[in-house]
Amino acid sequence: MRRYNGCSQILVTGGAGFLGSHLCERLLQEGHQVLCVDNFFTGTRRNIEHLLDHPRFELMRHDVTVPLIVEVDEIYNLACPASPVHYQHNPVQTIKTSVHGAINMLGLAKRVGARIFQASTSEVYGDPDVHPQPETYWGRVNPVGVRSCYDEGKRCAETLFLDYHRQYGVDVRVARIFNTYGPRMHPNDGRVVSNFIVQALRGEPITLYGEGLQTRSFCFVDDLVEGFVRFMRHDGPLPGPINLGNPREFTIVQLAEQVINITNSKSPIVHRPLPSDDPRQRRPDIGLAQETLGWEPQVQLHEGLVRTIAYFDELLRAGH
Ligand code: NAD
Ligand code: UDP
Ligand code: UDP
């Protein structure tokens, strides 16, 4: 395999999505050739429009549930809707994307000898009874609920990644990503940060699900992408899955208050029913990432929100 710090041909699946578009940008900045593959289910051309004329960037419309024959040195497998509203819209397609998509990308990695990264999720921990969550915790996941297509699909993908490693020696990197936010989140994707910001900027009520006392830990996208790249560069013995996220934990009410303060919004807070299987708390233990990758987030919530709000403000003014 070609070494990572040379110029590599890198495949990014889900490259037109929120995280994928930032990753493509970062890999181009590092001098690599980037092949962005996306079926545009939740991603948009707008996210990568500024990259389309780049001489080292190529876009391919393709669904990862279908085999893909390309020659690449590395693969980042991000294809999968991430917001509960989107992944529950067509749950069968969601689980197929995670499972068939993983099999196809692992088959590709095996054939060409590419190192392959999997965007897994904190949802593999379910509604956790261990807090914060270390990688050694096996989770508490409902296998038959409305979130299962995503949670169990991602768990099965992790199993496939580790089995392709053990059985075929495929060089895998599995990251468990905790809630991440930033510019290019889809304005209607239903995730809490984009929902609150769009509602606050439009002066619409801020929809707090339940009492809003459930917690999440929010990582700014630039920090996360730095973690991805460091993990891919890491050459030591395979550490197993690694948590990537910001360990500062906030209640959803606190998030709403920060968004209202920064936007100076007059939006009232309204309560809506708590969705089924909504985890009560979530915070990563990032000890392993700190130790193995020397990585920890640099951007704290207030600064990240200011940057994200500026993006949405411009987007809404442009009529999107
Ligand atoms: P996103 O919805 O913005 O991006 C997902 C991308 O995958 C979209 O461009 C979509 O069109 C594409 N896609 C979906 N199904 C596909 C298929 N079958 N074939 C090809 N492309 C397909 O979401 P995101 O936040 O950028 O998430 C990217 C990845 O990171 C996902 O795998 C998600 O599960 C994971 N993740 C994200 C977060 C987060 O907080 N953002 C947290 C945990 C895990
Ligand atoms: N695959 C792919 N691109 C490749 C090689 C394989 O999409 O370059 C797909 C292949 O179609 C298969 C899957 O990856 O469905 C798993 O491949 P593997 O070689 O592990 O399994 P097999 O082909 O033996 O079923
Ligand atoms: N949430 C909320 N209002 C919204 C959207 C989400 O109160 O408009 C809550 C949701 O119930 C959950 C948290 O915010 O407790 C994070 O939700 P999100 O969908 O962003 O991510 P996930 O539940 O997958 O962590």
GROMACS .gro file of C-alpha atoms and ligand atoms in nm:
model
  414
    1MET     CA    1   0.000   0.000   0.000
    2ARG     CA    2   0.119   0.351  -0.077
    3ARG     CA    3   0.210   0.548   0.232
    4TYR     CA    4  -0.045   0.797   0.357
    5ASN     CA    5   0.189   1.096   0.355
    6GLY     CA    6   0.251   1.062  -0.020
    7CYS     CA    7  -0.018   1.175  -0.268
    8SER     CA    8  -0.282   0.904  -0.250
    9GLN     CA    9  -0.601   0.838  -0.442
   10ILE     CA   10  -0.863   0.851  -0.168
   11LEU     CA   11  -1.226   0.741  -0.193
   12VAL     CA   12  -1.474   0.923   0.033
   13THR     CA   13  -1.821   0.766   0.035
   14GLY     CA   14  -2.092   1.006   0.150
   15GLY     CA   15  -1.855   1.282   0.038
   16ALA     CA   16  -2.134   1.526  -0.050
   17GLY     CA   17  -2.273   1.515   0.303
   18PHE     CA   18  -2.196   1.734   0.602
   19LEU     CA   19  -1.887   1.553   0.736
   20GLY     CA   20  -1.784   1.413   0.397
   21SER     CA   21  -1.760   1.754   0.231
   22HIS     CA   22  -1.529   1.885   0.506
   23LEU     CA   23  -1.318   1.571   0.480
   24CYS     CA   24  -1.287   1.601   0.097
   25GLU     CA   25  -1.176   1.962   0.143
   26ARG     CA   26  -0.914   1.864   0.401
   27LEU     CA   27  -0.775   1.577   0.190
   28LEU     CA   28  -0.744   1.805  -0.114
   29GLN     CA   29  -0.560   2.061   0.100
   30GLU     CA   30  -0.315   1.785   0.191
   31GLY     CA   31  -0.243   1.723  -0.178
   32HIS     CA   32  -0.439   1.400  -0.234
   33GLN     CA   33  -0.662   1.293  -0.521
   34VAL     CA   34  -1.019   1.264  -0.393
   35LEU     CA   35  -1.293   1.049  -0.543
   36CYS     CA   36  -1.623   1.154  -0.385
   37VAL     CA   37  -1.900   0.895  -0.414
   38ASP     CA   38  -2.255   0.985  -0.309
   39ASN     CA   39  -2.613   0.898  -0.403
   40PHE     CA   40  -2.734   1.244  -0.287
   41PHE     CA   41  -2.992   1.102  -0.047
   42THR     CA   42  -2.908   1.359   0.221
   43GLY     CA   43  -2.598   1.518   0.068
   44THR     CA   44  -2.618   1.807  -0.175
   45ARG     CA   45  -2.414   1.932  -0.465
   46ARG     CA   46  -2.402   2.269  -0.288
   47ASN     CA   47  -2.174   2.117  -0.020
   48ILE     CA   48  -1.905   2.035  -0.275
   49GLU     CA   49  -1.974   2.292  -0.546
   50HIS     CA   50  -1.656   2.481  -0.459
   51LEU     CA   51  -1.453   2.161  -0.516
   52LEU     CA   52  -1.597   2.058  -0.852
   53ASP     CA   53  -1.338   2.245  -1.060
   54HIS     CA   54  -1.047   2.127  -0.848
   55PRO     CA   55  -0.807   1.924  -1.067
   56ARG     CA   56  -0.764   1.653  -0.801
   57PHE     CA   57  -1.138   1.618  -0.721
   58GLU     CA   58  -1.378   1.378  -0.891
   59LEU     CA   59  -1.747   1.326  -0.817
   60MET     CA   60  -1.934   1.002  -0.885
   61ARG     CA   61  -2.307   0.947  -0.826
   62HIS     CA   62  -2.328   0.595  -0.691
   63ASP     CA   63  -2.511   0.399  -0.422
   64VAL     CA   64  -2.274   0.202  -0.197
   65THR     CA   65  -2.522  -0.085  -0.166
   66VAL     CA   66  -2.413  -0.168  -0.524
   67PRO     CA   67  -2.059  -0.302  -0.587
   68LEU     CA   68  -1.803  -0.043  -0.693
   69ILE     CA   69  -1.493  -0.117  -0.896
   70VAL     CA   70  -1.235   0.160  -0.867
   71GLU     CA   71  -0.861   0.169  -0.794
   72VAL     CA   72  -0.781   0.362  -0.476
   73ASP     CA   73  -0.520   0.367  -0.199
   74GLU     CA   74  -0.752   0.455   0.088
   75ILE     CA   75  -1.121   0.460   0.166
   76TYR     CA   76  -1.324   0.667   0.411
   77ASN     CA   77  -1.669   0.506   0.436
   78LEU     CA   78  -1.911   0.778   0.551
   79ALA     CA   79  -2.214   0.697   0.334
   80CYS     CA   80  -2.523   0.671   0.557
   81PRO     CA   81  -2.794   0.917   0.658
   82ALA     CA   82  -2.708   1.039   1.008
   83SER     CA   83  -3.008   1.230   1.135
   84PRO     CA   84  -3.291   1.033   1.298
   85VAL     CA   85  -3.550   1.195   1.070
   86HIS     CA   86  -3.362   1.086   0.758
   87TYR     CA   87  -3.250   0.742   0.868
   88GLN     CA   88  -3.604   0.656   0.983
   89HIS     CA   89  -3.754   0.778   0.654
   90ASN     CA   90  -3.654   0.452   0.478
   91PRO     CA   91  -3.521   0.222   0.752
   92VAL     CA   92  -3.463  -0.075   0.520
   93GLN     CA   93  -3.246   0.137   0.291
   94THR     CA   94  -3.060   0.269   0.600
   95ILE     CA   95  -2.963  -0.075   0.722
   96LYS     CA   96  -2.875  -0.185   0.368
   97THR     CA   97  -2.650   0.118   0.334
   98SER     CA   98  -2.466   0.031   0.655
   99VAL     CA   99  -2.440  -0.343   0.598
  100HIS     CA  100  -2.424  -0.392   0.218
  101GLY     CA  101  -2.227  -0.069   0.190
  102ALA     CA  102  -1.972  -0.198   0.444
  103ILE     CA  103  -1.945  -0.534   0.265
  104ASN     CA  104  -1.887  -0.368  -0.073
  105MET     CA  105  -1.634  -0.118   0.058
  106LEU     CA  106  -1.452  -0.390   0.253
  107GLY     CA  107  -1.451  -0.612  -0.058
  108LEU     CA  108  -1.302  -0.322  -0.250
  109ALA     CA  109  -1.043  -0.255   0.023
  110LYS     CA  110  -0.950  -0.624   0.026
  111ARG     CA  111  -0.906  -0.639  -0.352
  112VAL     CA  112  -0.692  -0.325  -0.383
  113GLY     CA  113  -0.513  -0.349  -0.045
  114ALA     CA  114  -0.647  -0.012   0.074
  115ARG     CA  115  -0.665   0.105   0.434
  116ILE     CA  116  -1.032   0.169   0.516
  117PHE     CA  117  -1.199   0.397   0.771
  118GLN     CA  118  -1.552   0.343   0.900
  119ALA     CA  119  -1.768   0.628   1.032
  120SER     CA  120  -1.932   0.444   1.319
  121THR     CA  121  -2.130   0.616   1.588
  122SER     CA  122  -2.190   0.665   1.958
  123GLU     CA  123  -2.531   0.510   1.884
  124VAL     CA  124  -2.360   0.170   1.913
  125TYR     CA  125  -2.379   0.240   2.289
  126GLY     CA  126  -2.758   0.290   2.268
  127ASP     CA  127  -2.915   0.438   2.581
  128PRO     CA  128  -2.606   0.376   2.794
  129ASP     CA  129  -2.598   0.269   3.157
  130VAL     CA  130  -2.223   0.338   3.175
  131HIS     CA  131  -2.128   0.704   3.171
  132PRO     CA  132  -1.913   0.841   3.010
  133GLN     CA  133  -1.883   0.571   2.746
  134PRO     CA  134  -1.543   0.402   2.698
  135GLU     CA  135  -1.476   0.183   2.394
  136THR     CA  136  -1.485  -0.127   2.616
  137TYR     CA  137  -1.856  -0.071   2.693
  138TRP     CA  138  -2.074  -0.299   2.476
  139GLY     CA  139  -2.383  -0.081   2.482
  140ARG     CA  140  -2.752  -0.105   2.557
  141VAL     CA  141  -2.931  -0.108   2.225
  142ASN     CA  142  -3.290  -0.196   2.140
  143PRO     CA  143  -3.268  -0.434   1.842
  144VAL     CA  144  -3.629  -0.380   1.726
  145GLY     CA  145  -3.702  -0.010   1.785
  146VAL     CA  146  -3.730   0.282   1.545
  147ARG     CA  147  -3.361   0.370   1.584
  148SER     CA  148  -3.245   0.011   1.535
  149CYS     CA  149  -3.201   0.037   1.157
  150TYR     CA  150  -2.923   0.285   1.226
  151ASP     CA  151  -2.781   0.154   1.556
  152GLU     CA  152  -2.781  -0.214   1.463
  153GLY     CA  153  -2.671  -0.138   1.105
  154LYS     CA  154  -2.367   0.045   1.242
  155ARG     CA  155  -2.299  -0.233   1.496
  156CYS     CA  156  -2.311  -0.493   1.219
  157ALA     CA  157  -2.077  -0.278   1.009
  158GLU     CA  158  -1.830  -0.270   1.300
  159THR     CA  159  -1.847  -0.650   1.319
  160LEU     CA  160  -1.779  -0.673   0.945
  161PHE     CA  161  -1.483  -0.436   0.970
  162LEU     CA  162  -1.322  -0.635   1.251
  163ASP     CA  163  -1.396  -0.968   1.080
  164TYR     CA  164  -1.247  -0.854   0.747
  165HIS     CA  165  -0.944  -0.751   0.950
  166ARG     CA  166  -0.914  -1.084   1.134
  167GLN     CA  167  -1.009  -1.306   0.842
  168TYR     CA  168  -0.846  -1.127   0.547
  169GLY     CA  169  -0.598  -0.886   0.710
  170VAL     CA  170  -0.779  -0.577   0.577
  171ASP     CA  171  -0.629  -0.265   0.736
  172VAL     CA  172  -0.929  -0.107   0.912
  173ARG     CA  173  -0.991   0.202   1.128
  174VAL     CA  174  -1.327   0.228   1.308
  175ALA     CA  175  -1.420   0.563   1.466
  176ARG     CA  176  -1.721   0.598   1.697
  177ILE     CA  177  -1.834   0.951   1.628
  178PHE     CA  178  -2.029   1.144   1.890
  179ASN     CA  179  -2.268   1.429   1.799
  180THR     CA  180  -2.089   1.663   1.562
  181TYR     CA  181  -2.209   1.997   1.426
  182GLY     CA  182  -2.092   2.280   1.204
  183PRO     CA  183  -2.142   2.454   0.870
  184ARG     CA  184  -2.307   2.242   0.595
  185MET     CA  185  -2.538   2.049   0.824
  186HIS     CA  186  -2.860   2.014   0.633
  187PRO     CA  187  -3.098   2.292   0.747
  188ASN     CA  188  -3.394   2.050   0.757
  189ASP     CA  189  -3.224   1.737   0.877
  190GLY     CA  190  -3.390   1.748   1.217
  191ARG     CA  191  -3.075   1.728   1.428
  192VAL     CA  192  -3.080   1.941   1.734
  193VAL     CA  193  -2.808   2.197   1.656
  194SER     CA  194  -2.936   2.276   1.306
  195ASN     CA  195  -3.299   2.274   1.423
  196PHE     CA  196  -3.236   2.520   1.708
  197ILE     CA  197  -3.023   2.754   1.498
  198VAL     CA  198  -3.269   2.765   1.207
  199GLN     CA  199  -3.563   2.814   1.446
  200ALA     CA  200  -3.381   3.091   1.635
  201LEU     CA  201  -3.277   3.274   1.318
  202ARG     CA  202  -3.633   3.257   1.179
  203GLY     CA  203  -3.785   3.365   1.510
  204GLU     CA  204  -3.980   3.039   1.526
  205PRO     CA  205  -4.037   2.844   1.851
  206ILE     CA  206  -3.741   2.633   1.967
  207THR     CA  207  -3.867   2.273   1.989
  208LEU     CA  208  -3.738   2.106   2.303
  209TYR     CA  209  -3.814   1.735   2.313
  210GLY     CA  210  -3.918   1.618   2.660
  211GLU     CA  211  -3.791   1.830   2.949
  212GLY     CA  212  -3.465   1.893   2.763
  213LEU     CA  213  -3.265   1.746   3.051
  214GLN     CA  214  -3.117   1.471   2.833
  215THR     CA  215  -2.750   1.539   2.759
  216ARG     CA  216  -2.525   1.533   2.454
  217SER     CA  217  -2.162   1.632   2.392
  218PHE     CA  218  -2.112   1.840   2.079
  219CYS     CA  219  -1.796   1.828   1.870
  220PHE     CA  220  -1.713   2.094   1.609
  221VAL     CA  221  -1.659   1.949   1.262
  222ASP     CA  222  -1.298   2.072   1.216
  223ASP     CA  223  -1.191   1.892   1.534
  224LEU     CA  224  -1.357   1.572   1.418
  225VAL     CA  225  -1.196   1.577   1.072
  226GLU     CA  226  -0.857   1.625   1.239
  227GLY     CA  227  -0.932   1.309   1.440
  228PHE     CA  228  -1.025   1.116   1.122
  229VAL     CA  229  -0.700   1.208   0.949
  230ARG     CA  230  -0.484   1.131   1.253
  231PHE     CA  231  -0.653   0.792   1.292
  232MET     CA  232  -0.590   0.708   0.925
  233ARG     CA  233  -0.225   0.810   0.958
  234HIS     CA  234  -0.179   0.601   1.271
  235ASP     CA  235   0.042   0.304   1.190
  236GLY     CA  236   0.069   0.118   1.522
  237PRO     CA  237  -0.111  -0.204   1.612
  238LEU     CA  238  -0.486  -0.180   1.557
  239PRO     CA  239  -0.635  -0.028   1.872
  240GLY     CA  240  -0.995  -0.140   1.786
  241PRO     CA  241  -1.271   0.120   1.758
  242ILE     CA  242  -1.186   0.469   1.890
  243ASN     CA  243  -1.429   0.728   2.027
  244LEU     CA  244  -1.407   1.070   1.864
  245GLY     CA  245  -1.610   1.350   2.017
  246ASN     CA  246  -1.602   1.642   2.254
  247PRO     CA  247  -1.618   1.532   2.619
  248ARG     CA  248  -1.793   1.854   2.739
  249GLU     CA  249  -2.150   1.753   2.817
  250PHE     CA  250  -2.454   1.983   2.799
  251THR     CA  251  -2.825   1.939   2.855
  252ILE     CA  252  -3.040   2.017   2.554
  253VAL     CA  253  -3.191   2.311   2.748
  254GLN     CA  254  -2.843   2.457   2.790
  255LEU     CA  255  -2.786   2.423   2.417
  256ALA     CA  256  -3.114   2.603   2.345
  257GLU     CA  257  -3.015   2.886   2.581
  258GLN     CA  258  -2.675   2.930   2.416
  259VAL     CA  259  -2.828   2.942   2.068
  260ILE     CA  260  -3.089   3.198   2.181
  261ASN     CA  261  -2.819   3.414   2.344
  262ILE     CA  262  -2.582   3.414   2.048
  263THR     CA  263  -2.854   3.482   1.790
  264ASN     CA  264  -3.027   3.735   2.016
  265SER     CA  265  -3.347   3.560   1.919
  266LYS     CA  266  -3.693   3.629   2.058
  267SER     CA  267  -3.794   3.267   1.989
  268PRO     CA  268  -3.988   3.104   2.275
  269ILE     CA  269  -3.903   2.752   2.392
  270VAL     CA  270  -4.185   2.500   2.337
  271HIS     CA  271  -4.192   2.140   2.455
  272ARG     CA  272  -4.259   1.844   2.225
  273PRO     CA  273  -4.283   1.473   2.315
  274LEU     CA  274  -3.953   1.290   2.361
  275PRO     CA  275  -3.893   1.057   2.065
  276SER     CA  276  -3.889   0.685   2.135
  277ASP     CA  277  -3.554   0.533   2.246
  278ASP     CA  278  -3.399   0.882   2.281
  279PRO     CA  279  -3.078   0.828   2.486
  280ARG     CA  280  -3.085   1.016   2.818
  281GLN     CA  281  -2.716   1.096   2.827
  282ARG     CA  282  -2.412   1.075   2.609
  283ARG     CA  283  -2.050   1.176   2.662
  284PRO     CA  284  -1.741   1.015   2.514
  285ASP     CA  285  -1.449   0.890   2.713
  286ILE     CA  286  -1.173   1.006   2.474
  287GLY     CA  287  -0.878   0.868   2.673
  288LEU     CA  288  -0.790   0.621   2.397
  289ALA     CA  289  -0.789   0.889   2.123
  290GLN     CA  290  -0.575   1.116   2.344
  291GLU     CA  291  -0.328   0.838   2.414
  292THR     CA  292  -0.314   0.677   2.068
  293LEU     CA  293  -0.360   0.976   1.837
  294GLY     CA  294  -0.260   1.268   2.062
  295TRP     CA  295  -0.601   1.410   1.967
  296GLU     CA  296  -0.850   1.619   2.159
  297PRO     CA  297  -1.103   1.881   2.049
  298GLN     CA  298  -0.988   2.244   2.042
  299VAL     CA  299  -1.312   2.430   1.959
  300GLN     CA  300  -1.552   2.477   2.245
  301LEU     CA  301  -1.929   2.495   2.206
  302HIS     CA  302  -1.968   2.874   2.212
  303GLU     CA  303  -1.708   2.935   1.941
  304GLY     CA  304  -1.837   2.648   1.727
  305LEU     CA  305  -2.194   2.775   1.755
  306VAL     CA  306  -2.088   3.127   1.650
  307ARG     CA  307  -1.927   2.982   1.335
  308THR     CA  308  -2.223   2.754   1.261
  309ILE     CA  309  -2.478   3.031   1.316
  310ALA     CA  310  -2.286   3.256   1.072
  311TYR     CA  311  -2.314   2.980   0.808
  312PHE     CA  312  -2.689   2.930   0.858
  313ASP     CA  313  -2.751   3.304   0.867
  314GLU     CA  314  -2.595   3.338   0.521
  315LEU     CA  315  -2.776   3.027   0.392
  316LEU     CA  316  -3.118   3.151   0.505
  317ARG     CA  317  -3.055   3.502   0.369
  318ALA     CA  318  -2.973   3.338   0.033
  319GLY     CA  319  -3.321   3.184   0.045
  320HIS     CA  320  -3.233   2.818   0.110
  321NAD     P1  321  -2.506   1.338   0.607
  321NAD     O1  322  -2.642   1.284   0.597
  321NAD     O2  323  -2.484   1.483   0.588
  321NAD     O3  324  -2.407   1.261   0.507
  321NAD     C1  325  -2.425   1.128   0.466
  321NAD     C2  326  -2.395   1.121   0.318
  321NAD     O4  327  -2.408   0.986   0.272
  321NAD     C3  328  -2.491   1.205   0.233
  321NAD     O5  329  -2.419   1.282   0.140
  321NAD     C4  330  -2.579   1.100   0.166
  321NAD     O6  331  -2.633   1.145   0.043
  321NAD     C5  332  -2.481   0.986   0.151
  321NAD     N1  333  -2.545   0.855   0.138
  321NAD     C6  334  -2.646   0.803   0.213
  321NAD     N2  335  -2.676   0.679   0.172
  321NAD     C7  336  -2.591   0.651   0.069
  321NAD     C8  337  -2.574   0.539  -0.016
  321NAD     N3  338  -2.650   0.429  -0.004
  321NAD     N4  339  -2.479   0.545  -0.114
  321NAD     C9  340  -2.402   0.655  -0.129
  321NAD     N5  341  -2.414   0.765  -0.050
  321NAD    C10  342  -2.509   0.763   0.046
  321NAD     O7  343  -2.449   1.292   0.750
  321NAD     P2  344  -2.311   1.324   0.822
  321NAD     O8  345  -2.342   1.391   0.950
  321NAD     O9  346  -2.217   1.388   0.730
  321NAD    O10  347  -2.262   1.176   0.857
  321NAD    C11  348  -2.159   1.112   0.785
  321NAD    C12  349  -2.128   0.978   0.850
  321NAD    O11  350  -2.086   0.998   0.985
  321NAD    C13  351  -2.247   0.883   0.855
  321NAD    O12  352  -2.203   0.752   0.830
  321NAD    C14  353  -2.296   0.895   0.997
  321NAD    O13  354  -2.359   0.778   1.040
  321NAD    C15  355  -2.166   0.921   1.073
  321NAD     N6  356  -2.189   0.993   1.198
  321NAD    C16  357  -2.218   1.126   1.200
  321NAD    C17  358  -2.240   1.189   1.322
  321NAD    C18  359  -2.270   1.338   1.332
  321NAD    O14  360  -2.295   1.386   1.442
  321NAD     N7  361  -2.268   1.414   1.226
  321NAD    C19  362  -2.235   1.116   1.442
  321NAD    C20  363  -2.207   0.980   1.434
  321NAD    C21  364  -2.183   0.919   1.313
  322UDP     N1  365  -1.666  -0.559  -0.422
  322UDP     C1  366  -1.674  -0.432  -0.474
  322UDP     N2  367  -1.562  -0.380  -0.535
  322UDP     C2  368  -1.446  -0.449  -0.546
  322UDP     C3  369  -1.440  -0.579  -0.489
  322UDP     C4  370  -1.552  -0.631  -0.426
  322UDP     O1  371  -1.775  -0.365  -0.465
  322UDP     O2  372  -1.351  -0.395  -0.602
  322UDP     C5  373  -1.786  -0.615  -0.359
  322UDP     C6  374  -1.822  -0.751  -0.417
  322UDP     O3  375  -1.915  -0.732  -0.522
  322UDP     C7  376  -1.882  -0.825  -0.301
  322UDP     C8  377  -1.835  -0.750  -0.177
  322UDP     O4  378  -1.756  -0.640  -0.224
  322UDP     O5  379  -2.022  -0.817  -0.305
  322UDP     C9  380  -1.751  -0.833  -0.085
  322UDP     O6  381  -1.637  -0.877  -0.153
  322UDP     P1  382  -1.560  -1.006  -0.105
  322UDP     O7  383  -1.446  -1.026  -0.198
  322UDP     O8  384  -1.528  -0.997   0.039
  322UDP     O9  385  -1.670  -1.119  -0.115
  322UDP     P2  386  -1.719  -1.212  -0.233
  322UDP    O10  387  -1.702  -1.135  -0.362
  322UDP    O11  388  -1.633  -1.331  -0.224
  322UDP    O12  389  -1.862  -1.235  -0.199
  323UDP     N1  390  -3.385   1.738   2.016
  323UDP     C1  391  -3.466   1.840   2.062
  323UDP     N2  392  -3.525   1.923   1.970
  323UDP     C2  393  -3.503   1.911   1.837
  323UDP     C3  394  -3.419   1.807   1.789
  323UDP     C4  395  -3.363   1.722   1.883
  323UDP     O1  396  -3.487   1.856   2.184
  323UDP     O2  397  -3.560   1.993   1.760
  323UDP     C5  398  -3.319   1.649   2.113
  323UDP     C6  399  -3.337   1.500   2.086
  323UDP     O3  400  -3.454   1.452   2.148
  323UDP     C7  401  -3.211   1.442   2.148
  323UDP     C8  402  -3.106   1.551   2.129
  323UDP     O4  403  -3.179   1.672   2.105
  323UDP     O5  404  -3.229   1.419   2.286
  323UDP     C9  405  -3.010   1.524   2.013
  323UDP     O6  406  -3.087   1.494   1.900
  323UDP     P1  407  -3.023   1.469   1.757
  323UDP     O7  408  -3.134   1.423   1.668
  323UDP     O8  409  -2.945   1.587   1.715
  323UDP     O9  410  -2.916   1.353   1.779
  323UDP     P2  411  -2.916   1.210   1.852
  323UDP    O10  412  -3.045   1.190   1.927
  323UDP    O11  413  -2.899   1.113   1.742
  323UDP    O12  414  -2.801   1.222   1.944
   0.00000   0.00000   0.00000
